[in-house]
CSV table of C-alpha atoms in Angstrom, one decimal:
chain,number,residue,atom,x,y,z
A,249,UNK,CA,-12.5,-8.3,22.9
A,250,UNK,CA,-10.6,-5.9,25.2
A,251,UNK,CA,-7.6,-6.4,22.8
A,252,UNK,CA,-10.1,-5.0,19.8
A,253,UNK,CA,-11.4,-2.2,21.9
A,254,UNK,CA,-8.0,-0.6,22.7
A,255,UNK,CA,-6.7,-1.4,18.9
A,256,UNK,CA,-9.8,0.6,17.8
A,257,UNK,CA,-9.8,3.3,20.4
A,258,UNK,CA,-6.0,3.9,19.2
A,259,UNK,CA,-6.6,4.5,15.7
A,260,UNK,CA,-9.3,7.0,16.5
A,261,UNK,CA,-6.4,8.6,18.6
A,262,UNK,CA,-4.1,8.6,15.9
A,263,UNK,CA,-6.5,9.7,13.5
A,264,UNK,CA,-7.0,13.1,15.5
A,265,UNK,CA,-4.2,13.9,16.0
A,266,UNK,CA,-1.8,15.7,13.6
A,267,UNK,CA,0.8,13.8,13.5
A,268,UNK,CA,2.0,12.7,9.9
A,269,UNK,CA,4.8,9.8,8.8
A,270,UNK,CA,5.0,11.7,5.7
A,271,UNK,CA,6.3,14.6,6.3
A,272,UNK,CA,10.5,15.0,5.4
A,273,UNK,CA,12.1,14.2,8.5
A,274,UNK,CA,10.0,10.8,9.4
A,275,UNK,CA,10.9,8.4,6.6
A,276,UNK,CA,14.3,8.2,4.7
A,277,UNK,CA,14.4,7.9,1.1
A,278,UNK,CA,15.8,5.0,-0.4
A,279,UNK,CA,19.5,6.3,-0.9
A,280,UNK,CA,19.6,8.3,2.4
A,281,UNK,CA,18.7,5.0,4.0
A,282,UNK,CA,21.4,3.1,2.4
A,283,UNK,CA,24.2,6.3,3.4
A,284,UNK,CA,22.6,6.0,6.8
A,285,UNK,CA,23.0,1.7,7.1
A,286,UNK,CA,26.0,0.8,4.5
A,287,UNK,CA,26.0,-2.4,5.4
A,288,UNK,CA,22.6,-2.9,3.5
A,289,UNK,CA,24.1,-1.5,0.1
A,290,UNK,CA,25.7,-5.2,-0.3
A,291,UNK,CA,22.4,-7.3,0.8
A,292,UNK,CA,20.5,-4.8,-1.4
A,293,UNK,CA,22.0,-5.5,-4.5
A,294,UNK,CA,22.9,-9.5,-4.5
A,295,UNK,CA,19.1,-9.6,-3.6
A,296,UNK,CA,18.3,-7.5,-6.5
A,297,UNK,CA,19.8,-10.2,-8.9
A,298,UNK,CA,18.3,-12.7,-6.7
A,299,UNK,CA,14.9,-11.3,-7.9
A,300,UNK,CA,15.7,-10.9,-11.7
A,301,UNK,CA,16.9,-15.0,-11.8
A,302,UNK,CA,15.2,-18.8,-11.9
A,303,UNK,CA,13.9,-19.6,-8.7
A,304,UNK,CA,16.1,-22.5,-6.9
A,305,UNK,CA,13.7,-23.8,-4.9
A,306,UNK,CA,14.1,-24.4,-0.9
A,307,UNK,CA,16.4,-27.2,0.1
A,308,UNK,CA,14.5,-28.4,3.1
A,309,UNK,CA,10.7,-27.2,2.4
A,310,UNK,CA,9.1,-26.8,6.5
A,311,UNK,CA,6.5,-29.4,7.0
A,312,UNK,CA,3.7,-27.3,7.5
A,313,UNK,CA,2.2,-24.7,5.5
A,314,UNK,CA,3.4,-21.2,5.8
A,315,UNK,CA,0.4,-18.8,6.6
A,316,UNK,CA,0.6,-15.3,5.2
A,317,UNK,CA,-2.5,-13.2,5.6
A,318,UNK,CA,-2.1,-10.2,3.1
A,319,UNK,CA,-4.0,-6.9,3.2
A,320,UNK,CA,-4.8,-5.1,0.2
A,321,UNK,CA,-7.1,-2.1,-1.1
A,322,UNK,CA,-9.8,-3.7,-3.4
A,323,UNK,CA,-11.6,-0.3,-4.9
A,324,UNK,CA,-8.5,0.6,-7.4
A,325,UNK,CA,-8.5,0.6,-11.4
A,326,UNK,CA,-4.7,-0.5,-10.6
A,327,UNK,CA,-4.0,-4.2,-11.4
A,328,UNK,CA,-0.6,-3.4,-9.0
A,329,UNK,CA,-2.0,-5.5,-6.4
A,330,UNK,CA,-4.0,-8.5,-7.9
A,331,UNK,CA,-0.3,-8.5,-10.0
A,332,UNK,CA,1.6,-8.9,-6.9
A,333,UNK,CA,0.0,-11.8,-4.9
A,334,UNK,CA,-0.1,-13.8,-8.4
A,335,UNK,CA,3.3,-13.2,-8.9
A,336,UNK,CA,4.1,-13.6,-5.6
A,337,UNK,CA,2.2,-17.1,-5.6
A,338,UNK,CA,3.5,-18.0,-8.5
A,339,UNK,CA,7.0,-18.0,-7.4
A,340,UNK,CA,6.2,-19.6,-3.4
A,341,UNK,CA,5.1,-22.8,-5.9
A,342,UNK,CA,8.4,-22.3,-7.9
A,343,UNK,CA,10.4,-22.5,-4.7
A,344,UNK,CA,8.8,-25.3,-3.1
A,345,UNK,CA,7.1,-23.2,-0.3
A,346,UNK,CA,4.3,-24.9,1.0
A,347,UNK,CA,1.3,-22.0,1.7
A,348,UNK,CA,-1.5,-20.6,2.6
A,349,UNK,CA,-2.8,-16.4,2.2
A,350,UNK,CA,-5.6,-15.6,3.3
A,351,UNK,CA,-6.8,-12.4,2.0
A,352,UNK,CA,-8.3,-9.1,3.3
A,353,UNK,CA,-9.9,-6.4,1.7
A,354,UNK,CA,-9.8,-2.7,2.4
A,355,UNK,CA,-12.0,0.0,0.5
A,356,UNK,CA,-14.1,-2.4,-0.1
A,357,UNK,CA,-18.2,-0.4,0.0
A,358,UNK,CA,-18.3,-2.3,3.6
A,359,UNK,CA,-14.9,-1.1,5.3
A,360,UNK,CA,-14.1,2.4,3.5
A,361,UNK,CA,-13.7,4.1,7.1
A,362,UNK,CA,-10.4,4.4,9.0
A,363,UNK,CA,-12.2,1.9,12.1
A,364,UNK,CA,-13.7,-0.7,9.7
A,365,UNK,CA,-10.3,-1.0,8.1
A,366,UNK,CA,-8.3,-1.4,11.5
A,367,UNK,CA,-10.9,-4.4,12.3
A,368,UNK,CA,-10.1,-5.8,9.3
A,369,UNK,CA,-6.0,-5.9,9.6
A,370,UNK,CA,-7.0,-7.2,13.2
A,371,UNK,CA,-8.6,-10.0,11.8
A,372,UNK,CA,-5.6,-10.8,9.8
A,373,UNK,CA,-3.8,-10.2,12.7
A,374,UNK,CA,-5.5,-12.9,14.1
A,375,UNK,CA,-5.5,-15.5,11.8
A,376,UNK,CA,-2.5,-16.7,13.4
A,377,UNK,CA,-0.3,-15.4,9.9
A,378,UNK,CA,3.4,-16.0,10.2
A,379,UNK,CA,3.7,-13.4,7.2
A,380,UNK,CA,1.4,-10.0,7.4
A,381,UNK,CA,1.7,-8.0,4.1
A,382,UNK,CA,0.2,-4.6,4.1
A,383,UNK,CA,0.4,-1.1,2.9
A,384,UNK,CA,1.0,2.5,4.6
A,385,UNK,CA,-0.2,5.1,3.1
A,386,UNK,CA,-2.7,6.8,5.4
A,387,UNK,CA,-1.3,8.6,8.5
A,388,UNK,CA,-3.2,7.0,10.7
A,389,UNK,CA,-2.2,3.8,9.7
A,390,UNK,CA,1.4,3.9,11.1
A,391,UNK,CA,0.1,3.0,14.5
A,392,UNK,CA,-1.1,0.3,13.7
A,393,UNK,CA,1.9,-0.9,12.0
A,394,UNK,CA,3.7,0.1,14.7
A,395,UNK,CA,1.2,-2.1,17.3
A,396,UNK,CA,2.1,-5.3,14.5
A,397,UNK,CA,6.1,-4.8,14.7
A,398,UNK,CA,6.2,-4.3,18.7
A,399,UNK,CA,4.2,-7.5,18.6
A,400,UNK,CA,6.8,-9.4,16.6
A,401,UNK,CA,4.9,-12.6,16.6
A,402,UNK,CA,4.1,-12.1,13.0
A,403,UNK,CA,6.5,-10.6,10.3
A,404,UNK,CA,5.5,-7.9,8.9
A,405,UNK,CA,5.9,-7.1,5.1
A,406,UNK,CA,5.5,-3.1,3.8
A,407,UNK,CA,4.0,-2.8,0.4
A,408,UNK,CA,4.4,-0.3,-1.8
A,409,UNK,CA,6.6,1.9,0.4
A,410,UNK,CA,10.8,2.0,0.2
A,411,UNK,CA,11.1,4.8,2.6
A,412,UNK,CA,12.1,3.2,6.1
A,413,UNK,CA,10.2,5.3,8.9
A,414,UNK,CA,13.2,6.7,11.2
A,415,UNK,CA,11.2,6.6,14.1
A,416,UNK,CA,11.3,2.4,13.4
A,417,UNK,CA,14.8,3.1,13.1
A,418,UNK,CA,15.2,0.5,15.9
A,419,UNK,CA,13.0,-2.0,15.0
A,420,UNK,CA,11.7,-1.8,11.4
A,421,UNK,CA,9.5,-4.3,9.7
A,422,UNK,CA,11.0,-7.8,8.1
A,423,UNK,CA,11.0,-5.7,4.6
A,424,UNK,CA,9.8,-2.9,3.2
A,425,UNK,CA,8.8,-3.4,-0.5
A,426,UNK,CA,7.7,-1.9,-3.7
A,427,UNK,CA,8.5,0.8,-6.0
A,428,UNK,CA,10.9,4.5,-5.1
A,429,UNK,CA,8.0,6.9,-5.4
A,430,UNK,CA,10.1,9.4,-5.1
A,431,UNK,CA,12.5,7.9,-8.2
A,432,UNK,CA,9.4,7.4,-10.2
A,433,UNK,CA,8.2,10.8,-9.7
A,434,UNK,CA,11.3,12.5,-11.1
A,435,UNK,CA,11.4,10.5,-13.6
A,436,UNK,CA,8.2,11.6,-14.9
A,437,UNK,CA,9.2,15.3,-14.2
A,438,UNK,CA,12.7,14.7,-16.5
A,439,UNK,CA,9.9,13.7,-19.0
A,440,UNK,CA,7.7,16.2,-19.0
A,441,UNK,CA,10.8,19.2,-18.5
A,442,UNK,CA,12.4,17.3,-21.7
A,443,UNK,CA,9.1,18.7,-23.6
A,444,UNK,CA,9.7,22.1,-23.0
A,445,UNK,CA,6.1,23.1,-23.8
A,446,UNK,CA,4.9,26.6,-24.4
A,447,UNK,CA,2.7,26.3,-21.7
A,448,UNK,CA,4.1,26.6,-18.9
A,449,UNK,CA,1.8,26.0,-15.9
A,450,UNK,CA,1.1,23.0,-14.8
A,451,UNK,CA,-1.7,20.9,-12.1
A,452,UNK,CA,-1.6,18.4,-9.6
A,453,UNK,CA,-3.9,16.0,-8.9
A,454,UNK,CA,-2.7,14.4,-5.2
A,455,UNK,CA,-3.8,11.2,-3.4
A,456,UNK,CA,-5.1,11.9,-0.3
A,457,UNK,CA,-4.0,12.8,2.1
A,458,UNK,CA,-0.3,11.0,3.3
A,459,UNK,CA,2.6,9.6,2.8
A,460,UNK,CA,1.9,8.3,-0.8
A,461,UNK,CA,0.7,12.0,-1.8
A,462,UNK,CA,3.9,13.5,-0.2
A,463,UNK,CA,6.3,11.0,-2.2
A,464,UNK,CA,4.2,11.1,-5.4
A,465,UNK,CA,2.9,14.3,-4.9
A,466,UNK,CA,4.9,16.5,-3.1
A,467,UNK,CA,8.3,15.1,-4.4
A,468,UNK,CA,7.4,16.1,-8.3
A,469,UNK,CA,6.0,19.9,-7.4
A,470,UNK,CA,9.7,20.3,-5.2
A,471,UNK,CA,11.7,18.8,-8.0
A,472,UNK,CA,9.5,20.3,-10.9
A,473,UNK,CA,10.2,23.8,-8.9
A,474,UNK,CA,14.1,23.2,-8.5
A,475,UNK,CA,14.9,22.1,-12.3
A,476,UNK,CA,12.9,24.1,-14.6
A,477,UNK,CA,10.6,27.5,-15.3
A,478,UNK,CA,7.3,25.7,-15.5
A,479,UNK,CA,4.9,26.8,-12.8
A,480,UNK,CA,2.1,25.2,-10.6
A,481,UNK,CA,-0.9,27.1,-10.5
A,482,UNK,CA,-3.6,24.4,-9.2
A,483,UNK,CA,-3.4,21.5,-7.5
A,484,UNK,CA,-6.2,19.2,-5.6
A,485,UNK,CA,-6.3,16.4,-2.8
A,486,UNK,CA,-8.9,13.6,-4.1
A,487,UNK,CA,-10.3,10.5,-2.9
A,488,UNK,CA,-8.2,8.4,-5.3
A,489,UNK,CA,-11.1,7.6,-7.4
A,490,UNK,CA,-11.4,8.5,-10.8
A,491,UNK,CA,-14.6,10.6,-11.0
A,492,UNK,CA,-13.8,12.3,-7.9
A,493,UNK,CA,-10.1,12.9,-10.3
A,494,UNK,CA,-12.4,13.7,-12.9
A,495,UNK,CA,-14.3,15.9,-11.3
A,496,UNK,CA,-11.9,18.3,-9.5
A,497,UNK,CA,-10.0,18.8,-13.3
A,498,UNK,CA,-12.8,19.9,-14.5
A,499,UNK,CA,-12.8,22.7,-12.1
A,500,UNK,CA,-8.8,22.9,-12.9
A,501,UNK,CA,-9.7,23.4,-16.5
A,502,UNK,CA,-12.7,25.9,-16.1
A,503,UNK,CA,-10.1,28.0,-13.7
A,504,UNK,CA,-7.0,27.6,-15.5
A,505,UNK,CA,-7.1,27.9,-19.6
A,506,UNK,CA,-3.4,27.6,-20.2
A,507,UNK,CA,-2.2,24.5,-18.7
A,508,UNK,CA,0.5,22.4,-20.2
A,509,UNK,CA,-0.1,19.5,-18.3
A,510,UNK,CA,-1.2,17.9,-15.6
A,511,UNK,CA,0.3,15.7,-13.3
A,512,UNK,CA,-1.8,12.7,-11.5
A,513,UNK,CA,-0.3,10.5,-8.9
A,514,UNK,CA,-2.7,7.3,-9.5
A,515,UNK,CA,-4.1,5.4,-12.4
A,516,UNK,CA,-7.6,5.9,-11.0
A,517,UNK,CA,-6.6,9.7,-11.0
A,518,UNK,CA,-4.6,10.0,-14.4
A,519,UNK,CA,-7.7,8.5,-16.2
A,520,UNK,CA,-10.6,10.5,-14.7
A,521,UNK,CA,-8.5,13.6,-15.5
A,522,UNK,CA,-8.1,12.2,-18.8
A,523,UNK,CA,-11.6,12.2,-19.0
A,524,UNK,CA,-11.7,15.8,-18.1
A,525,UNK,CA,-9.3,17.0,-20.2
A,526,UNK,CA,-11.7,15.2,-23.2
A,527,UNK,CA,-14.5,16.0,-22.3
A,528,UNK,CA,-13.4,19.7,-22.7
A,529,UNK,CA,-11.5,18.7,-25.9
A,530,UNK,CA,-8.1,19.3,-25.1
A,531,UNK,CA,-6.1,15.8,-25.7
A,532,UNK,CA,-2.9,17.1,-27.2
A,533,UNK,CA,-3.0,20.1,-25.6
A,534,UNK,CA,-3.1,19.2,-22.3
A,535,UNK,CA,-0.8,16.4,-21.2
A,536,UNK,CA,-1.3,14.1,-18.5
A,537,UNK,CA,1.0,10.9,-17.2
A,538,UNK,CA,-0.1,7.7,-16.3
A,539,UNK,CA,1.4,6.1,-12.5
A,540,UNK,CA,2.5,2.6,-12.3
A,541,UNK,CA,2.2,1.6,-16.0
A,542,UNK,CA,0.0,-1.3,-15.5
A,543,UNK,CA,-3.1,-2.9,-18.1
A,544,UNK,CA,-5.4,0.0,-17.4
A,545,UNK,CA,-2.5,2.8,-18.3
A,546,UNK,CA,-1.2,1.0,-20.6
A,547,UNK,CA,-4.2,0.4,-22.9
A,548,UNK,CA,-5.1,4.2,-22.3
A,549,UNK,CA,-1.4,5.5,-23.8
A,550,UNK,CA,-2.2,2.6,-26.8
A,551,UNK,CA,-5.6,4.8,-27.1
A,552,UNK,CA,-3.9,8.3,-27.1
A,553,UNK,CA,-5.0,9.2,-23.1
A,554,UNK,CA,-2.5,9.1,-21.6
A,555,UNK,CA,0.4,10.9,-22.9
A,556,UNK,CA,3.5,9.0,-21.0
A,557,UNK,CA,3.6,6.5,-17.9
A,558,UNK,CA,6.4,5.3,-15.5
A,559,UNK,CA,5.7,1.4,-15.7
A,560,UNK,CA,6.7,-0.6,-12.5
A,561,UNK,CA,8.5,-3.8,-13.6
A,562,UNK,CA,5.6,-4.5,-11.4
A,563,UNK,CA,6.0,-9.0,-10.9
A,564,UNK,CA,9.4,-8.5,-9.2
A,565,UNK,CA,7.7,-7.1,-6.5
A,566,UNK,CA,5.7,-10.2,-5.5
A,567,UNK,CA,9.0,-12.1,-7.0
A,568,UNK,CA,10.9,-10.5,-4.3
A,569,UNK,CA,8.4,-11.2,-1.2
A,570,UNK,CA,9.0,-14.9,-1.9
A,571,UNK,CA,12.7,-14.7,-2.3
A,572,UNK,CA,12.5,-12.4,1.4
A,573,UNK,CA,10.4,-15.8,3.2
A,574,UNK,CA,12.1,-18.4,1.5
A,575,UNK,CA,15.9,-16.9,2.6
A,576,UNK,CA,13.9,-15.8,6.1
A,577,UNK,CA,12.9,-20.0,6.2
A,578,UNK,CA,16.8,-21.1,5.3
A,579,UNK,CA,18.2,-19.5,8.7
A,580,UNK,CA,19.6,-16.6,6.1
A,581,UNK,CA,17.3,-14.0,8.1
A,582,UNK,CA,20.3,-11.6,7.9
A,583,UNK,CA,20.5,-11.5,3.6
A,584,UNK,CA,17.0,-9.6,3.3
A,585,UNK,CA,17.6,-6.3,2.9
A,586,UNK,CA,15.5,-3.5,4.9
A,587,UNK,CA,14.3,-2.0,1.6
A,588,UNK,CA,13.9,-3.6,-1.8
A,589,UNK,CA,13.0,-1.1,-4.7
A,590,UNK,CA,12.8,-2.4,-8.2
A,591,UNK,CA,12.9,-1.0,-11.8
A,592,UNK,CA,10.9,1.4,-13.4
A,593,UNK,CA,10.4,1.8,-17.9
A,594,UNK,CA,9.4,5.9,-19.2
A,595,UNK,CA,6.6,4.7,-21.5
A,596,UNK,CA,5.1,6.7,-23.7
A,597,UNK,CA,1.9,7.0,-26.2
A,598,UNK,CA,4.3,7.1,-29.0
A,599,UNK,CA,6.4,3.9,-27.9
A,600,UNK,CA,6.2,0.9,-30.9
A,601,UNK,CA,3.6,-1.8,-29.7
A,602,UNK,CA,6.7,-4.0,-30.0
A,603,UNK,CA,9.0,-2.3,-27.0
A,604,UNK,CA,5.4,-2.0,-25.4
A,605,UNK,CA,5.1,-6.0,-26.0
A,606,UNK,CA,8.3,-6.6,-24.5
A,607,UNK,CA,8.3,-4.1,-21.3
A,608,UNK,CA,4.9,-6.4,-20.5
A,609,UNK,CA,6.6,-9.8,-21.1
A,610,UNK,CA,9.3,-8.2,-18.1
A,611,UNK,CA,7.2,-6.6,-16.2
A,612,UNK,CA,3.9,-9.6,-16.1
A,613,UNK,CA,6.3,-12.4,-16.6
A,614,UNK,CA,4.3,-14.3,-13.7
A,615,UNK,CA,1.1,-12.5,-13.5
A,616,UNK,CA,0.3,-12.5,-17.5
A,617,UNK,CA,0.7,-10.2,-20.4
A,618,UNK,CA,-3.3,-10.7,-20.5
A,619,UNK,CA,-4.0,-10.7,-16.6
A,620,UNK,CA,-7.1,-8.9,-15.5
């Protein structure tokens, strides 16, 4: 009980501070990290090829199941998390690794507060897991993860983050795995710039303040400012829900009559912005992007409700986590890269059904095209 109290107190202190893990100088981008740690380059390339190849079963499986705790958000329209776990389990089975997965949900109606999320994570830690998979998108989560890394009893895999925290340089998590948010945002910026829109003003819908809002939102704004004549005239921080994004986009469209596009930082935000654009009857006049290219976004693209998205080769994320555990169990932990960053493809509403189907087969090779 004392440990729980001190743990929650630590989170409360972090919440009241002004420190942000997403400050430009607090983390490395993928390329920056590889420049600082050149020994990681070949390890990363070799591992990426391993992820693309068919599974090779473990020579000597462990006698007892590997215990894995997974903490992930439950309230998102995006199927990224569900697909990641599905592909992760499928690859573990192909690798002949016996396992037990214990899922823990955050951001449910019962534990939407940071304090309740901390309790949920602590429950996962106390489950006796060999590996703990969780994400980092609120600045206060850094204190939680620092505690876990220093504990060293459970190996931490940070999912959906590919930017190593500088403060952890001497003791990084077991692995960062996901898709480079900055790269994806720049691909979307390049697409918008290629359209050479008549209306140069645009709006930006942020994720809640923290890591994701920096690497998806701020990076997009900075890159666009440096490389185009587009003007950011309005931005909102959302609570990441579809309804809140729709409400904010409605206000943005009322206040700004000449927007060329609204940049959306996630699936839920994109669909909310699309709702507002439709309500104002501005389809094809004000463009909006998706972010991630999951099933909901691809369906919206096919219906003309979104104009473009950057599609993650989603299942590579789960495969990478499984292959990292295999290397660890095989005594080859040094061959696990600090970062695994998967591939992106830009998809538009004009992409042919044949192309989209081919990409779905690649991206969802384990979780299935019709996975919900």
